[in-house]
Tab-separated table of C-alpha atoms and ligand atoms in Angstrom:
chain	number	residue	atom	x	y	z
A	96	UNK	CA	87.581	66.586	53.665
A	97	UNK	CA	83.839	67.236	53.952
A	98	UNK	CA	82.633	69.742	51.233
A	99	UNK	CA	78.994	71.003	51.162
A	100	UNK	CA	78.122	69.178	47.920
A	101	UNK	CA	79.108	65.800	49.219
A	102	UNK	CA	77.283	66.149	52.448
A	103	UNK	CA	74.117	67.272	50.621
A	104	UNK	CA	74.290	64.319	48.356
A	105	UNK	CA	74.371	62.023	51.468
A	106	UNK	CA	71.221	63.598	52.881
A	107	UNK	CA	67.742	62.127	52.215
A	108	UNK	CA	64.376	63.815	51.683
A	109	UNK	CA	62.467	60.996	53.649
A	110	UNK	CA	64.405	61.135	56.937
A	111	UNK	CA	66.669	63.196	59.064
A	112	UNK	CA	70.285	62.551	59.236
A	113	UNK	CA	72.049	63.478	62.469
A	114	UNK	CA	75.022	65.703	62.628
A	115	UNK	CA	76.859	62.918	64.538
A	116	UNK	CA	75.997	60.340	61.775
A	117	UNK	CA	77.229	62.788	59.187
A	118	UNK	CA	80.595	63.608	61.172
A	119	UNK	CA	81.366	60.104	61.441
A	120	UNK	CA	80.839	59.367	57.740
A	121	UNK	CA	82.934	62.226	56.589
A	122	UNK	CA	85.615	61.896	59.446
A	123	UNK	CA	85.205	65.467	60.778
A	124	UNK	CA	83.436	67.431	63.557
A	125	UNK	CA	79.655	68.139	63.917
A	126	UNK	CA	80.659	71.875	63.729
A	127	UNK	CA	82.488	71.397	60.491
A	128	UNK	CA	79.338	69.663	59.010
A	129	UNK	CA	77.089	72.425	60.364
A	130	UNK	CA	79.382	75.057	59.095
A	131	UNK	CA	79.485	73.224	55.529
A	132	UNK	CA	75.730	72.945	55.375
A	133	UNK	CA	75.187	76.480	56.226
A	134	UNK	CA	76.277	77.101	52.477
A	135	UNK	CA	73.536	74.955	51.100
A	136	UNK	CA	71.139	77.950	50.655
A	137	UNK	CA	74.052	79.733	48.825
A	138	UNK	CA	73.846	76.659	46.351
A	139	UNK	CA	70.100	77.002	46.054
A	140	UNK	CA	69.418	73.724	47.964
A	141	UNK	CA	66.963	74.145	50.816
A	142	UNK	CA	67.206	72.065	53.923
A	143	UNK	CA	65.367	71.307	57.039
A	144	UNK	CA	67.313	71.542	60.331
A	145	UNK	CA	65.699	70.105	63.498
A	146	UNK	CA	67.541	70.759	66.671
A	147	UNK	CA	68.896	67.394	68.208
A	148	UNK	CA	67.639	65.328	65.180
A	149	UNK	CA	69.609	66.442	62.241
A	150	UNK	CA	69.127	67.587	58.619
A	151	UNK	CA	66.644	66.641	55.827
A	152	UNK	CA	66.816	67.683	52.233
A	153	UNK	CA	63.639	69.474	51.002
A	154	UNK	CA	63.776	68.957	47.432
A	155	UNK	CA	64.340	65.681	45.996
A	156	UNK	CA	67.386	65.982	43.926
A	157	UNK	CA	68.310	63.774	40.913
A	158	UNK	CA	72.079	64.099	41.412
A	159	UNK	CA	74.282	63.300	38.315
A	160	UNK	CA	75.174	59.704	38.511
A	161	UNK	CA	78.058	58.519	36.391
A	162	UNK	CA	77.376	54.755	36.491
A	163	UNK	CA	73.571	55.286	35.709
A	164	UNK	CA	74.520	57.795	32.746
A	165	UNK	CA	76.953	55.357	31.189
A	166	UNK	CA	74.491	52.379	31.572
A	167	UNK	CA	71.972	54.510	29.665
A	168	UNK	CA	73.988	54.859	26.411
A	169	UNK	CA	73.594	52.500	23.451
A	170	UNK	CA	76.065	49.469	23.745
A	171	UNK	CA	77.752	50.716	20.526
A	172	UNK	CA	78.353	54.213	21.921
A	173	UNK	CA	82.020	55.360	22.048
A	174	UNK	CA	81.225	58.039	24.696
A	175	UNK	CA	82.892	58.105	27.977
A	176	UNK	CA	80.854	59.994	30.726
A	177	UNK	CA	82.480	61.508	33.890
A	178	UNK	CA	80.679	63.352	36.594
A	179	UNK	CA	82.076	65.786	38.908
A	180	UNK	CA	80.499	67.952	41.820
A	181	UNK	CA	82.160	71.414	41.521
A	182	UNK	CA	84.650	72.371	39.050
A	183	UNK	CA	85.678	75.820	37.466
A	184	UNK	CA	84.347	75.131	33.991
A	185	UNK	CA	83.673	71.747	32.137
A	186	UNK	CA	84.928	73.364	28.924
A	187	UNK	CA	87.968	74.431	30.579
A	188	UNK	CA	88.764	70.954	32.130
A	189	UNK	CA	88.156	69.128	28.763
A	190	UNK	CA	90.512	71.555	26.873
A	191	UNK	CA	93.037	70.737	29.554
A	192	UNK	CA	92.377	67.022	29.558
A	193	UNK	CA	90.916	66.146	26.172
A	194	UNK	CA	89.959	62.904	24.811
A	195	UNK	CA	87.834	62.011	21.834
A	196	UNK	CA	84.307	61.149	23.096
A	197	UNK	CA	84.977	62.315	26.634
A	198	UNK	CA	82.016	63.992	28.364
A	199	UNK	CA	82.194	65.738	31.565
A	200	UNK	CA	79.154	66.903	33.664
A	201	UNK	CA	79.352	69.058	36.729
A	202	UNK	CA	76.835	69.906	39.439
A	203	UNK	CA	78.195	73.399	39.769
A	204	UNK	CA	80.926	75.526	38.026
A	205	UNK	CA	82.625	78.279	39.688
A	206	UNK	CA	83.779	79.973	36.514
A	207	UNK	CA	81.362	78.813	33.947
A	208	UNK	CA	82.068	80.352	30.508
A	209	UNK	CA	79.284	81.690	28.124
A	210	UNK	CA	79.506	83.124	24.580
A	211	UNK	CA	80.927	86.544	23.996
A	212	UNK	CA	83.178	86.457	27.280
A	213	UNK	CA	80.149	86.328	29.622
A	214	UNK	CA	79.802	84.023	32.651
A	215	UNK	CA	77.264	81.147	32.595
A	216	UNK	CA	75.554	80.600	35.942
A	217	UNK	CA	73.939	77.349	36.815
A	218	UNK	CA	72.013	75.987	39.980
A	219	UNK	CA	72.948	72.985	41.803
A	220	UNK	CA	70.683	69.897	41.154
A	221	UNK	CA	68.737	72.099	38.661
A	222	UNK	CA	70.689	72.893	35.774
A	223	UNK	CA	72.643	70.621	33.316
A	224	UNK	CA	76.281	71.749	32.789
A	225	UNK	CA	78.330	69.467	30.497
A	226	UNK	CA	80.918	69.456	27.752
A	227	UNK	CA	81.704	66.906	25.272
A	228	UNK	CA	85.284	66.617	23.517
A	229	UNK	CA	85.440	65.425	19.915
A	230	UNK	CA	88.111	65.305	17.342
A	231	UNK	CA	87.617	66.025	13.673
A	232	UNK	CA	90.035	65.056	10.970
A	233	UNK	CA	89.562	68.479	9.192
A	234	UNK	CA	90.509	71.931	9.979
A	235	UNK	CA	88.340	74.793	11.152
A	236	UNK	CA	87.109	75.650	7.897
A	237	UNK	CA	85.344	72.264	7.450
A	238	UNK	CA	83.527	72.827	10.782
A	239	UNK	CA	81.701	76.145	9.897
A	240	UNK	CA	78.223	74.512	10.376
A	241	UNK	CA	79.132	72.727	13.738
A	242	UNK	CA	77.638	75.275	16.167
A	243	UNK	CA	74.212	75.066	14.173
A	244	UNK	CA	74.324	71.249	14.177
A	245	UNK	CA	74.832	70.992	17.748
A	246	UNK	CA	71.951	73.337	18.524
A	247	UNK	CA	69.882	71.456	16.231
A	248	UNK	CA	70.675	68.000	17.857
A	249	UNK	CA	69.964	69.546	21.348
A	250	UNK	CA	66.538	71.026	20.123
A	251	UNK	CA	65.641	67.742	18.510
A	252	UNK	CA	66.532	65.638	21.495
A	253	UNK	CA	64.364	68.114	23.664
A	254	UNK	CA	61.377	67.970	21.335
A	255	UNK	CA	61.574	64.143	21.362
A	256	UNK	CA	61.444	64.328	25.196
A	257	UNK	CA	58.446	66.304	25.255
A	258	UNK	CA	59.606	70.053	24.942
A	259	UNK	CA	57.788	70.558	21.622
A	260	UNK	CA	58.145	74.346	21.615
A	261	UNK	CA	61.964	74.398	21.763
A	262	UNK	CA	63.478	76.799	19.284
A	263	UNK	CA	66.607	78.099	18.148
A	264	UNK	CA	68.184	81.687	18.084
A	265	UNK	CA	70.985	81.917	15.515
A	266	UNK	CA	73.628	80.769	16.035
A	267	UNK	CA	72.843	78.333	18.911
A	268	UNK	CA	70.826	79.711	21.866
A	269	UNK	CA	67.879	77.402	23.031
A	270	UNK	CA	64.697	79.393	23.589
A	271	UNK	CA	61.021	78.746	24.765
A	272	UNK	CA	58.118	81.106	24.164
A	273	UNK	CA	57.673	83.328	27.309
A	274	UNK	CA	54.929	86.038	27.470
A	275	UNK	CA	55.081	87.967	24.208
A	276	UNK	CA	58.713	86.955	23.563
A	277	UNK	CA	61.052	84.326	24.205
A	278	UNK	CA	63.010	83.172	27.344
A	279	UNK	CA	66.580	81.562	27.093
A	280	UNK	CA	66.713	77.999	28.459
A	281	UNK	CA	70.069	77.081	27.098
A	282	UNK	CA	73.369	78.164	25.579
A	283	UNK	CA	76.231	76.332	23.682
A	284	UNK	CA	79.790	77.507	23.742
A	285	UNK	CA	82.179	75.643	21.279
A	286	UNK	CA	85.828	75.954	21.875
A	287	UNK	CA	88.530	74.780	19.376
A	288	UNK	CA	92.156	73.760	19.196
A	289	UNK	CA	94.150	72.541	16.226
A	290	UNK	CA	95.913	73.499	12.948
A	291	UNK	CA	94.368	75.182	10.004
A	292	UNK	CA	94.519	71.794	8.157
A	293	UNK	CA	93.236	69.668	11.123
A	294	UNK	CA	92.867	67.705	12.972
A	295	UNK	CA	90.590	69.818	15.167
A	296	UNK	CA	89.913	69.168	18.813
A	297	UNK	CA	86.457	70.685	19.756
A	298	UNK	CA	84.910	71.087	23.170
A	299	UNK	CA	81.194	71.421	22.959
A	300	UNK	CA	79.815	73.042	26.251
A	301	UNK	CA	75.944	73.048	26.768
A	302	UNK	CA	74.285	74.573	29.635
A	303	UNK	CA	70.606	74.103	30.249
A	304	UNK	CA	67.994	75.408	32.787
A	305	UNK	CA	66.234	72.192	33.588
A	306	UNK	CA	64.083	72.886	36.619
A	307	UNK	CA	64.466	76.620	37.002
A	308	UNK	CA	66.570	79.458	35.630
A	309	UNK	CA	69.435	80.724	37.645
A	310	UNK	CA	68.080	83.613	39.861
A	311	UNK	CA	70.727	86.342	38.618
A	312	UNK	CA	70.713	86.256	34.953
A	313	UNK	CA	70.717	89.510	32.945
A	314	UNK	CA	68.087	88.236	30.295
A	315	UNK	CA	64.644	86.693	30.161
A	316	UNK	CA	65.144	83.107	31.049
A	317	UNK	CA	63.057	80.100	31.226
A	318	UNK	CA	63.362	76.251	32.080
A	319	UNK	CA	62.564	72.958	30.480
A	320	UNK	CA	60.519	71.335	33.312
A	321	UNK	CA	57.461	73.553	32.760
A	322	UNK	CA	57.633	72.958	28.913
A	323	UNK	CA	56.756	69.417	28.734
A	324	UNK	CA	60.034	67.715	29.735
A	325	UNK	CA	59.136	64.269	30.775
A	326	UNK	CA	62.447	62.859	32.145
A	327	UNK	CA	64.955	63.250	34.912
A	328	UNK	CA	68.233	65.213	34.413
A	329	UNK	CA	70.277	62.062	34.150
A	330	UNK	CA	67.954	60.580	31.449
A	331	UNK	CA	68.085	64.059	29.689
A	332	UNK	CA	71.793	64.225	29.738
A	333	UNK	CA	72.110	60.548	28.410
A	334	UNK	CA	69.725	61.306	25.698
A	335	UNK	CA	71.404	64.430	24.663
A	336	UNK	CA	74.917	62.785	24.668
A	337	UNK	CA	73.592	59.970	22.480
A	338	UNK	CA	71.845	62.385	20.009
A	339	UNK	CA	75.064	64.588	19.842
A	340	UNK	CA	77.183	61.484	19.153
A	341	UNK	CA	74.970	60.323	16.299
A	342	UNK	CA	74.749	63.888	14.915
A	343	UNK	CA	78.595	64.474	14.995
A	344	UNK	CA	79.418	61.197	13.361
A	345	UNK	CA	77.061	62.189	10.484
A	346	UNK	CA	78.286	65.570	10.293
A	347	UNK	CA	81.888	64.323	10.208
A	348	UNK	CA	81.046	62.246	7.212
A	349	UNK	CA	78.438	64.651	5.167
A	350	UNK	CA	78.916	68.063	6.523
A	351	UNK	CA	76.333	70.735	6.851
A	352	UNK	CA	73.853	69.286	4.342
A	353	UNK	CA	70.792	71.058	2.954
A	354	UNK	CA	68.510	68.791	4.890
A	355	UNK	CA	70.154	69.938	8.124
A	356	UNK	CA	69.847	73.714	7.087
A	357	UNK	CA	66.187	73.147	6.459
A	358	UNK	CA	65.585	71.462	9.727
A	359	UNK	CA	67.483	74.285	11.520
A	360	UNK	CA	65.457	76.992	9.864
A	361	UNK	CA	62.337	75.152	10.704
A	362	UNK	CA	63.238	75.554	14.434
A	363	UNK	CA	64.628	79.116	14.084
A	364	UNK	CA	62.515	81.366	16.543
A	365	UNK	CA	63.075	84.482	14.182
A	366	UNK	CA	62.901	82.730	10.767
A	367	UNK	CA	61.271	85.475	8.372
A	368	UNK	CA	61.242	88.101	11.279
A	369	UNK	CA	62.749	91.501	11.197
A	370	UNK	CA	65.850	91.422	13.475
A	371	UNK	CA	68.534	93.962	14.214
A	372	UNK	CA	72.193	92.696	14.348
A	373	UNK	CA	74.922	94.606	16.502
A	374	UNK	CA	78.102	94.151	14.697
A	375	UNK	CA	81.558	93.885	16.288
A	376	UNK	CA	82.472	97.376	14.929
A	377	UNK	CA	79.661	98.812	16.912
A	378	UNK	CA	77.397	99.335	13.885
A	379	UNK	CA	73.632	98.121	13.630
A	380	UNK	CA	72.173	96.164	10.690
A	381	UNK	CA	68.477	95.575	10.284
A	382	UNK	CA	66.960	93.149	7.955
A	383	UNK	CA	64.740	90.087	7.602
A	384	UNK	CA	66.338	86.711	8.897
A	385	UNK	CA	65.633	84.701	5.642
A	386	UNK	CA	67.751	81.577	6.633
A	387	UNK	CA	71.236	80.037	6.580
A	388	UNK	CA	74.095	79.828	4.075
A	389	UNK	CA	75.928	76.654	3.436
A	390	UNK	CA	78.452	77.550	5.997
A	391	UNK	CA	76.133	78.544	8.745
A	392	UNK	CA	76.187	82.143	8.373
A	393	UNK	CA	72.788	84.125	8.869
A	394	UNK	CA	71.347	85.423	5.656
A	395	UNK	CA	69.788	88.706	6.346
A	396	UNK	CA	67.684	90.460	3.614
A	397	UNK	CA	68.107	94.279	3.800
A	398	UNK	CA	65.898	95.694	1.102
A	399	UNK	CA	67.349	94.888	-2.287
A	400	UNK	CA	70.414	92.970	-1.132
A	401	UNK	CA	71.271	90.059	1.279
A	402	UNK	CA	74.121	90.061	3.681
A	403	UNK	CA	75.720	87.218	5.576
A	404	UNK	CA	76.415	87.507	9.263
A	405	UNK	CA	79.132	85.260	10.879
A	406	UNK	CA	78.481	84.268	14.359
A	407	UNK	CA	81.757	85.268	15.897
A	408	UNK	CA	81.029	89.103	16.045
A	409	UNK	CA	77.322	89.523	16.148
A	410	UNK	CA	74.653	89.912	18.635
A	411	UNK	CA	71.097	89.590	17.432
A	412	UNK	CA	67.788	90.755	18.527
A	413	UNK	CA	64.410	90.972	17.257
A	414	UNK	CA	63.222	94.348	15.901
A	415	UNK	CA	60.195	96.041	17.407
B	4	LIG	C1	76.117	81.026	26.057
B	4	LIG	O1	76.592	81.994	26.617
B	4	LIG	O2	75.041	80.991	25.576
B	4	LIG	C2	76.724	79.542	26.173
B	4	LIG	C3	76.612	79.091	27.486
B	4	LIG	C4	77.500	77.855	27.543
B	4	LIG	C5	77.573	77.186	29.108
B	4	LIG	C6	78.191	75.807	29.290
B	4	LIG	S1	77.787	75.296	30.806
B	4	LIG	C7	79.022	73.877	30.387
B	4	LIG	C8	80.088	74.267	29.673
B	4	LIG	N1	81.061	74.741	30.446
B	4	LIG	C9	81.346	76.077	30.394
B	4	LIG	O3	82.184	76.836	31.127
B	4	LIG	N2	80.405	76.634	29.688
B	4	LIG	C10	79.566	75.557	28.838
């Protein structure tokens, strides 16, 4: 069955491919090809159509390439990378079919999940949408710093690949300076299964705006390509996974160390700034973001005292 994504992946930017050739390749009618490609703009991919000649892809797309990705990992890496075209959610897929060290990347998600029950939109050929499954021996109480460690790992890899200004917003949004504020370039959703005493199966889902932010997001959004990123989507993904593998192995051994806390704080967009937290009970709390506690809570100085904010139930914004 010819789906739009597979046909798009068969097209070139350099030459036209005829509807007849595509129909033969996908064993369907030319009308089916034309109907499937009519959806390409919905996916955010522009096509040139020439009557009697065929179709040409306008942007050159660095499609996810499982073999290329796997080959870019270090020889001692234990990660297994799988790529898929369209899926509901890479997090959901790995929670249903878990495996330690298994990574799943998709070109597009029909039901991408964000934090706090939101959706996560992506754009075909432009975003990176992937999840990594990891098993820890301990229970959830030993994994309190994990969301911060993951955010730090992603930020450090991005900085190494040229995105010097990448910053973190507690607990693990990825931001870039934009106008007088910040634009979100990525988010992390960690979902967990297991017993209180362990082992814990963790699915780490990461969404990044690589070439452009999705059109219909409800907050200031930015992308990595204009911020110094000097590599392709495939190379970026391989580097991110490699960085995560090393960081997770270290975290499993040493936990959320003081050194990690200091590194995280040095990348916190709002370190030392006045912020306002909207708590789960609807109340608001203002204070200065002074840093992280040993278990990854945000330390908020409110006059004479300091309170700790847990990530589960807080939304944070910078005070005017
Ligand atoms: C956030 O809301 O900031 C977190 C967004 C996490 C999105 C990623 S995209 C890949 C993975 N699969 C999902 O369904 N969600 C995560």
